Amino acid sequence: MALMDFIRKQFIDIIQWTESGDGTLAWRFPMAEMEIQNGASLTVRESQVAVFVNEGQVADVFGPGMYKLTTQTLPVLTYLKNWDKLFESPFKSDVYFFSTRQQLDQKWGTPQPITIRDKDFGAVRLRAFGNYAFRISDAKAFHTNISGTRDIYSVADLDGQLRGLVLQNISNAIASSGLPFLDLAANQIMFADALAKQLQPEFAKLGIQLESLTVQSVSLPEELQKVLDQKIGMGMVGNDMGKFMQYQTAQAIPRFAEGGGGGSGIAGDAMGLGAGVALGQVLAQNLQAGLQGGSNAAAAGAAVPVAPAGAKPEDVMATLEKLGELKAKGILTQEEFDSKKAELLKKLV
């Protein structure tokens, strides 16, 4: 009886895999010196694929289901081993199970700033972070190209390679999207879609499929971040330069006044309304010049004219008309307008 028990243990009649935890992509069924009994049961659960490998060559691939292993259900292995259709002896074969469920929350990021090319700004250095999810889509390709004959192949073993692919393709994704970098940086969903589209064929070469990718953070150089903030501000007011000028003027006047220290003379005049209006115009024109690649830089210094002492009547009237427009838009109060009007009229005397 003991001899029969020993002999019985040399044959495998049930082949299956129950995952004990997360992170395992491929698992080799332990064969040792044992052989598979003809007619043995193979159980492949949902989110699994089983692959039979004969002498290093992938033979039969099984999706989810329960199978009775015979020459009919193992056609490729039967062909490779030259079995007769009536073959019923035990046989040897390597059996690998692959997990096809999604591997979620895989991190990617740029440890150091990377340089990309942009048609608007030339070279741009950025840092970005996010996560992605993938699954094995082609077990045969994954076994051949990645996991090989290892007993266990885990997500951690593949992590470095996938991170490298993400970083390598960021610049290509931005270039192939045909969109300015500022548009992508301001819309992280758009950025993620462009990057995922670029990565899909690279992942497919490994036998895996990229299921999702997110961009959670994009860090830009301070100068470029300021331009991006201004572009976002323009979008908030419907790209209306007049409204944006009003907003910039309102923001700049208090800071300019603080810089004057409340002094008199030229500094006091700078804190006056005329300097504020001029400053707002300069800010608006500088922004427009930056967004248009500096084409209007020469106009950045233009400002609303304030008639000097002894000015011509037509200059005074032009200035009054501009002040009237500012009052009509709500930038100036009636009291401020009247005060400035009185100053201008005195210069005609």
GROMACS .gro file of C-alpha atoms in nm:
model
  349
    1MET     CA    1   0.000   0.000   0.000
    2ALA     CA    2   0.285   0.233   0.081
    3LEU     CA    3   0.438   0.168  -0.258
    4MET     CA    4   0.110   0.249  -0.433
    5ASP     CA    5   0.078   0.577  -0.238
    6PHE     CA    6   0.429   0.673  -0.347
    7ILE     CA    7   0.354   0.597  -0.709
    8ARG     CA    8   0.026   0.790  -0.696
    9LYS     CA    9   0.204   1.100  -0.569
   10GLN     CA   10   0.418   1.113  -0.882
   11PHE     CA   11   0.122   1.207  -1.099
   12ILE     CA   12  -0.073   1.531  -1.098
   13ASP     CA   13  -0.444   1.512  -1.156
   14ILE     CA   14  -0.552   1.866  -1.054
   15ILE     CA   15  -0.384   2.181  -1.181
   16GLN     CA   16  -0.503   2.518  -1.050
   17TRP     CA   17  -0.385   2.843  -0.893
   18THR     CA   18  -0.539   3.044  -0.614
   19GLU     CA   19  -0.373   3.383  -0.574
   20SER     CA   20  -0.264   3.440  -0.216
   21GLY     CA   21  -0.218   3.817  -0.247
   22ASP     CA   22  -0.173   4.113  -0.476
   23GLY     CA   23   0.112   4.188  -0.711
   24THR     CA   24   0.179   3.848  -0.873
   25LEU     CA   25   0.172   3.854  -1.253
   26ALA     CA   26   0.301   3.505  -1.338
   27TRP     CA   27   0.324   3.182  -1.134
   28ARG     CA   28   0.479   2.852  -1.235
   29PHE     CA   29   0.292   2.541  -1.124
   30PRO     CA   30   0.533   2.331  -0.912
   31MET     CA   31   0.612   2.015  -1.111
   32ALA     CA   32   0.936   1.887  -0.954
   33GLU     CA   33   0.980   1.534  -1.094
   34MET     CA   34   0.608   1.475  -1.126
   35GLU     CA   35   0.410   1.416  -1.442
   36ILE     CA   36   0.061   1.522  -1.543
   37GLN     CA   37  -0.192   1.242  -1.549
   38ASN     CA   38  -0.371   1.203  -1.880
   39GLY     CA   39  -0.727   1.322  -1.820
   40ALA     CA   40  -0.620   1.551  -1.534
   41SER     CA   41  -0.836   1.852  -1.447
   42LEU     CA   42  -0.720   2.205  -1.526
   43THR     CA   43  -0.906   2.489  -1.355
   44VAL     CA   44  -0.849   2.843  -1.480
   45ARG     CA   45  -1.036   3.104  -1.281
   46GLU     CA   46  -1.170   3.436  -1.400
   47SER     CA   47  -0.891   3.691  -1.439
   48GLN     CA   48  -0.642   3.411  -1.514
   49VAL     CA   49  -0.479   3.249  -1.817
   50ALA     CA   50  -0.289   2.917  -1.815
   51VAL     CA   51  -0.007   2.841  -2.060
   52PHE     CA   52   0.151   2.503  -2.131
   53VAL     CA   53   0.517   2.523  -2.234
   54ASN     CA   54   0.699   2.230  -2.394
   55GLU     CA   55   1.078   2.242  -2.388
   56GLY     CA   56   1.078   2.620  -2.386
   57GLN     CA   57   0.815   2.657  -2.659
   58VAL     CA   58   0.469   2.792  -2.579
   59ALA     CA   59   0.209   2.530  -2.668
   60ASP     CA   60  -0.153   2.557  -2.556
   61VAL     CA   61  -0.314   2.862  -2.393
   62PHE     CA   62  -0.628   2.829  -2.180
   63GLY     CA   63  -0.869   3.104  -2.076
   64PRO     CA   64  -1.112   3.087  -1.780
   65GLY     CA   65  -1.288   2.751  -1.746
   66MET     CA   66  -1.244   2.388  -1.640
   67TYR     CA   67  -1.071   2.149  -1.879
   68LYS     CA   68  -0.998   1.775  -1.896
   69LEU     CA   69  -0.646   1.739  -2.031
   70THR     CA   70  -0.639   1.498  -2.327
   71THR     CA   71  -0.492   1.498  -2.675
   72GLN     CA   72  -0.813   1.675  -2.787
   73THR     CA   73  -0.777   1.966  -2.544
   74LEU     CA   74  -0.398   1.990  -2.591
   75PRO     CA   75  -0.369   1.998  -2.971
   76VAL     CA   76  -0.046   2.199  -2.991
   77LEU     CA   77   0.127   1.997  -2.720
   78THR     CA   78   0.008   1.674  -2.889
   79TYR     CA   79   0.160   1.794  -3.216
   80LEU     CA   80   0.489   1.901  -3.056
   81LYS     CA   81   0.530   1.567  -2.878
   82ASN     CA   82   0.408   1.363  -3.176
   83TRP     CA   83   0.149   1.187  -2.966
   84ASP     CA   84  -0.093   0.942  -3.113
   85LYS     CA   85  -0.460   1.035  -3.080
   86LEU     CA   86  -0.502   0.741  -2.844
   87PHE     CA   87  -0.210   0.848  -2.625
   88GLU     CA   88  -0.306   0.804  -2.260
   89SER     CA   89   0.023   0.800  -2.070
   90PRO     CA   90   0.124   1.066  -1.814
   91PHE     CA   91   0.329   1.349  -1.960
   92LYS     CA   92   0.558   1.631  -1.854
   93SER     CA   93   0.500   1.996  -1.936
   94ASP     CA   94   0.564   2.330  -1.769
   95VAL     CA   95   0.243   2.508  -1.672
   96TYR     CA   96   0.233   2.882  -1.603
   97PHE     CA   97  -0.058   3.084  -1.470
   98PHE     CA   98  -0.091   3.456  -1.547
   99SER     CA   99  -0.307   3.709  -1.363
  100THR     CA  100  -0.507   3.920  -1.609
  101ARG     CA  101  -0.676   4.145  -1.355
  102GLN     CA  102  -0.593   4.515  -1.337
  103GLN     CA  103  -0.287   4.617  -1.140
  104LEU     CA  104  -0.407   4.944  -0.989
  105ASP     CA  105  -0.240   5.256  -0.850
  106GLN     CA  106   0.102   5.207  -1.008
  107LYS     CA  107   0.304   5.524  -0.947
  108TRP     CA  108   0.506   5.716  -1.201
  109GLY     CA  109   0.695   6.043  -1.169
  110THR     CA  110   1.002   6.243  -1.265
  111PRO     CA  111   1.267   6.223  -0.989
  112GLN     CA  112   1.447   6.514  -1.156
  113PRO     CA  113   1.311   6.783  -1.391
  114ILE     CA  114   1.310   6.669  -1.752
  115THR     CA  115   1.352   6.891  -2.058
  116ILE     CA  116   1.094   6.887  -2.333
  117ARG     CA  117   1.062   7.080  -2.656
  118ASP     CA  118   0.767   7.316  -2.704
  119LYS     CA  119   0.685   7.518  -3.015
  120ASP     CA  120   0.592   7.827  -2.812
  121PHE     CA  121   0.860   7.832  -2.542
  122GLY     CA  122   1.140   7.621  -2.687
  123ALA     CA  123   1.301   7.412  -2.411
  124VAL     CA  124   1.088   7.367  -2.097
  125ARG     CA  125   1.191   7.186  -1.778
  126LEU     CA  126   0.912   7.021  -1.581
  127ARG     CA  127   0.832   6.765  -1.315
  128ALA     CA  128   0.516   6.555  -1.326
  129PHE     CA  129   0.357   6.282  -1.115
  130GLY     CA  130   0.061   6.047  -1.144
  131ASN     CA  131  -0.050   5.685  -1.148
  132TYR     CA  132  -0.166   5.424  -1.396
  133ALA     CA  133  -0.326   5.078  -1.417
  134PHE     CA  134  -0.244   4.789  -1.650
  135ARG     CA  135  -0.323   4.424  -1.710
  136ILE     CA  136  -0.169   4.132  -1.898
  137SER     CA  137  -0.343   4.113  -2.235
  138ASP     CA  138  -0.122   3.860  -2.417
  139ALA     CA  139   0.008   3.587  -2.187
  140LYS     CA  140   0.214   3.425  -2.461
  141ALA     CA  141   0.396   3.750  -2.543
  142PHE     CA  142   0.443   3.831  -2.175
  143HIS     CA  143   0.594   3.486  -2.108
  144THR     CA  144   0.820   3.508  -2.413
  145ASN     CA  145   0.938   3.866  -2.364
  146ILE     CA  146   0.920   3.927  -1.990
  147SER     CA  147   0.861   3.657  -1.730
  148GLY     CA  148   1.030   3.356  -1.896
  149THR     CA  149   1.094   3.053  -1.678
  150ARG     CA  150   1.088   3.227  -1.341
  151ASP     CA  151   0.877   3.061  -1.072
  152ILE     CA  152   0.713   3.392  -0.978
  153TYR     CA  153   0.711   3.724  -1.161
  154SER     CA  154   0.564   4.020  -0.974
  155VAL     CA  155   0.451   4.376  -1.042
  156ALA     CA  156   0.756   4.502  -0.854
  157ASP     CA  157   0.982   4.323  -1.103
  158LEU     CA  158   0.822   4.515  -1.389
  159ASP     CA  159   0.783   4.851  -1.214
  160GLY     CA  160   1.116   5.005  -1.315
  161GLN     CA  161   1.069   4.919  -1.682
  162LEU     CA  162   0.721   5.071  -1.698
  163ARG     CA  163   0.826   5.388  -1.514
  164GLY     CA  164   1.108   5.430  -1.764
  165LEU     CA  165   0.865   5.396  -2.056
  166VAL     CA  166   0.641   5.666  -1.910
  167LEU     CA  167   0.926   5.914  -1.863
  168GLN     CA  168   1.075   5.836  -2.203
  169ASN     CA  169   0.749   5.911  -2.381
  170ILE     CA  170   0.640   6.235  -2.208
  171SER     CA  171   0.820   6.457  -2.459
  172ASN     CA  172   0.696   6.251  -2.756
  173ALA     CA  173   0.339   6.267  -2.623
  174ILE     CA  174   0.346   6.647  -2.608
  175ALA     CA  175   0.500   6.675  -2.954
  176SER     CA  176   0.260   6.429  -3.120
  177SER     CA  177  -0.047   6.589  -2.961
  178GLY     CA  178   0.007   6.905  -3.166
  179LEU     CA  179  -0.109   7.114  -2.868
  180PRO     CA  180   0.090   7.392  -2.697
  181PHE     CA  181   0.244   7.278  -2.372
  182LEU     CA  182   0.059   7.545  -2.172
  183ASP     CA  183  -0.274   7.401  -2.287
  184LEU     CA  184  -0.170   7.052  -2.174
  185ALA     CA  185  -0.032   7.176  -1.842
  186ALA     CA  186  -0.354   7.365  -1.769
  187ASN     CA  187  -0.566   7.057  -1.850
  188GLN     CA  188  -0.425   6.749  -1.679
  189ILE     CA  189  -0.690   6.520  -1.831
  190MET     CA  190  -0.582   6.628  -2.179
  191PHE     CA  191  -0.217   6.574  -2.078
  192ALA     CA  192  -0.296   6.223  -1.947
  193ASP     CA  193  -0.486   6.130  -2.265
  194ALA     CA  194  -0.196   6.238  -2.486
  195LEU     CA  195   0.053   6.042  -2.275
  196ALA     CA  196  -0.166   5.729  -2.263
  197LYS     CA  197  -0.207   5.734  -2.642
  198GLN     CA  198   0.170   5.743  -2.680
  199LEU     CA  199   0.226   5.460  -2.430
  200GLN     CA  200  -0.035   5.213  -2.560
  201PRO     CA  201   0.182   5.060  -2.837
  202GLU     CA  202   0.488   5.050  -2.609
  203PHE     CA  203   0.298   4.852  -2.345
  204ALA     CA  204   0.150   4.620  -2.610
  205LYS     CA  205   0.500   4.510  -2.710
  206LEU     CA  206   0.538   4.362  -2.361
  207GLY     CA  207   0.206   4.176  -2.374
  208ILE     CA  208   0.030   4.418  -2.141
  209GLN     CA  209  -0.244   4.677  -2.188
  210LEU     CA  210  -0.252   5.023  -2.033
  211GLU     CA  211  -0.599   5.053  -1.879
  212SER     CA  212  -0.580   5.407  -1.741
  213LEU     CA  213  -0.333   5.686  -1.666
  214THR     CA  214  -0.366   6.002  -1.460
  215VAL     CA  215  -0.153   6.315  -1.426
  216GLN     CA  216  -0.192   6.436  -1.069
  217SER     CA  217   0.063   6.718  -1.065
  218VAL     CA  218   0.270   6.921  -1.311
  219SER     CA  219   0.541   7.148  -1.169
  220LEU     CA  220   0.675   7.421  -1.395
  221PRO     CA  221   0.957   7.677  -1.362
  222GLU     CA  222   0.840   7.988  -1.178
  223GLU     CA  223   0.854   8.211  -1.486
  224LEU     CA  224   0.645   7.972  -1.695
  225GLN     CA  225   0.401   7.917  -1.410
  226LYS     CA  226   0.332   8.293  -1.401
  227VAL     CA  227   0.252   8.290  -1.774
  228LEU     CA  228   0.023   7.992  -1.721
  229ASP     CA  229  -0.155   8.169  -1.434
  230GLN     CA  230  -0.212   8.473  -1.655
  231LYS     CA  231  -0.345   8.252  -1.936
  232ILE     CA  232  -0.588   8.091  -1.692
  233GLY     CA  233  -0.695   8.437  -1.575
  234MET     CA  234  -0.766   8.537  -1.934
  235GLY     CA  235  -0.983   8.229  -1.973
  236MET     CA  236  -1.182   8.320  -1.662
  237VAL     CA  237  -1.287   8.651  -1.817
  238GLY     CA  238  -1.364   8.498  -2.156
  239ASN     CA  239  -1.036   8.614  -2.315
  240ASP     CA  240  -1.166   8.974  -2.295
  241MET     CA  241  -0.854   9.189  -2.283
  242GLY     CA  242  -1.048   9.489  -2.152
  243LYS     CA  243  -1.184   9.301  -1.853
  244PHE     CA  244  -0.849   9.142  -1.788
  245MET     CA  245  -0.683   9.486  -1.792
  246GLN     CA  246  -0.933   9.605  -1.531
  247TYR     CA  247  -0.852   9.306  -1.311
  248GLN     CA  248  -0.475   9.356  -1.345
  249THR     CA  249  -0.512   9.729  -1.270
  250ALA     CA  250  -0.710   9.661  -0.955
  251GLN     CA  251  -0.446   9.413  -0.839
  252ALA     CA  252  -0.146   9.629  -0.922
  253ILE     CA  253  -0.249   9.970  -0.784
  254PRO     CA  254  -0.240   9.870  -0.413
  255ARG     CA  255   0.102   9.708  -0.452
  256PHE     CA  256   0.234  10.008  -0.641
  257ALA     CA  257   0.099  10.242  -0.376
  258GLU     CA  258   0.267  10.044  -0.100
  259GLY     CA  259   0.595  10.069  -0.288
  260GLY     CA  260   0.561  10.447  -0.289
  261GLY     CA  261   0.563  10.449   0.089
  262GLY     CA  262   0.298  10.719   0.097
  263GLY     CA  263   0.550  10.989   0.006
  264SER     CA  264   0.485  11.313  -0.177
  265GLY     CA  265   0.607  11.466  -0.500
  266ILE     CA  266   0.677  11.220  -0.780
  267ALA     CA  267   0.614  10.918  -0.554
  268GLY     CA  268   0.283  11.067  -0.445
  269ASP     CA  269   0.183  11.135  -0.802
  270ALA     CA  270   0.275  10.776  -0.891
  271MET     CA  271   0.022  10.661  -0.637
  272GLY     CA  272  -0.238  10.877  -0.809
  273LEU     CA  273  -0.496  10.761  -1.046
  274GLY     CA  274  -0.308  10.846  -1.365
  275ALA     CA  275  -0.016  10.616  -1.276
  276GLY     CA  276  -0.257  10.339  -1.187
  277VAL     CA  277  -0.430  10.365  -1.524
  278ALA     CA  278  -0.095  10.370  -1.701
  279LEU     CA  279   0.027  10.073  -1.501
  280GLY     CA  280  -0.283   9.872  -1.589
  281GLN     CA  281  -0.230   9.946  -1.959
  282VAL     CA  282   0.135   9.841  -1.938
  283LEU     CA  283   0.045   9.518  -1.761
  284ALA     CA  284  -0.219   9.429  -2.019
  285GLN     CA  285   0.013   9.501  -2.309
  286ASN     CA  286   0.299   9.305  -2.149
  287LEU     CA  287   0.070   9.005  -2.106
  288GLN     CA  288  -0.048   9.022  -2.464
  289ALA     CA  289   0.312   9.045  -2.584
  290GLY     CA  290   0.409   8.737  -2.378
  291LEU     CA  291   0.119   8.530  -2.509
  292GLN     CA  292   0.192   8.628  -2.870
  293GLY     CA  293   0.564   8.546  -2.850
  294GLY     CA  294   0.681   8.898  -2.788
  295SER     CA  295   0.554   9.037  -3.118
  296ASN     CA  296   0.395   9.336  -2.947
  297ALA     CA  297   0.683   9.403  -2.705
  298ALA     CA  298   0.744   9.745  -2.849
  299ALA     CA  299   0.392   9.854  -2.756
  300ALA     CA  300   0.427   9.738  -2.395
  301GLY     CA  301   0.537  10.074  -2.271
  302ALA     CA  302   0.235  10.259  -2.402
  303ALA     CA  303   0.005  10.411  -2.140
  304VAL     CA  304  -0.306  10.624  -2.112
  305PRO     CA  305  -0.178  10.984  -2.168
  306VAL     CA  306  -0.199  11.225  -1.882
  307ALA     CA  307  -0.181  11.582  -2.000
  308PRO     CA  308   0.127  11.765  -1.869
  309ALA     CA  309   0.119  12.117  -1.735
  310GLY     CA  310   0.045  12.369  -2.012
  311ALA     CA  311  -0.095  12.100  -2.238
  312LYS     CA  312  -0.292  12.177  -2.548
  313PRO     CA  313  -0.671  12.183  -2.512
  314GLU     CA  314  -0.713  11.888  -2.746
  315ASP     CA  315  -0.475  11.676  -2.531
  316VAL     CA  316  -0.670  11.766  -2.217
  317MET     CA  317  -0.998  11.672  -2.384
  318ALA     CA  318  -0.858  11.338  -2.503
  319THR     CA  319  -0.745  11.259  -2.149
  320LEU     CA  320  -1.085  11.356  -2.010
  321GLU     CA  321  -1.255  11.127  -2.259
  322LYS     CA  322  -1.040  10.831  -2.150
  323LEU     CA  323  -1.109  10.904  -1.785
  324GLY     CA  324  -1.479  10.922  -1.868
  325GLU     CA  325  -1.459  10.573  -2.022
  326LEU     CA  326  -1.292  10.440  -1.707
  327LYS     CA  327  -1.567  10.596  -1.494
  328ALA     CA  328  -1.835  10.442  -1.717
  329LYS     CA  329  -1.677  10.097  -1.670
  330GLY     CA  330  -1.680  10.137  -1.294
  331ILE     CA  331  -1.303  10.161  -1.250
  332LEU     CA  332  -1.323  10.526  -1.135
  333THR     CA  333  -1.571  10.667  -0.890
  334GLN     CA  334  -1.750  10.995  -0.958
  335GLU     CA  335  -1.540  11.164  -0.688
  336GLU     CA  336  -1.212  11.045  -0.842
  337PHE     CA  337  -1.324  11.154  -1.188
  338ASP     CA  338  -1.427  11.501  -1.065
  339SER     CA  339  -1.096  11.546  -0.882
  340LYS     CA  340  -0.890  11.452  -1.187
  341LYS     CA  341  -1.109  11.663  -1.411
  342ALA     CA  342  -1.049  11.969  -1.192
  343GLU     CA  343  -0.672  11.914  -1.209
  344LEU     CA  344  -0.680  11.892  -1.585
  345LEU     CA  345  -0.896  12.201  -1.630
  346LYS     CA  346  -0.657  12.404  -1.417
  347LYS     CA  347  -0.380  12.325  -1.666
  348LEU     CA  348  -0.575  12.506  -1.936
  349VAL     CA  349  -0.567  12.835  -1.740
   0.00000   0.00000   0.00000
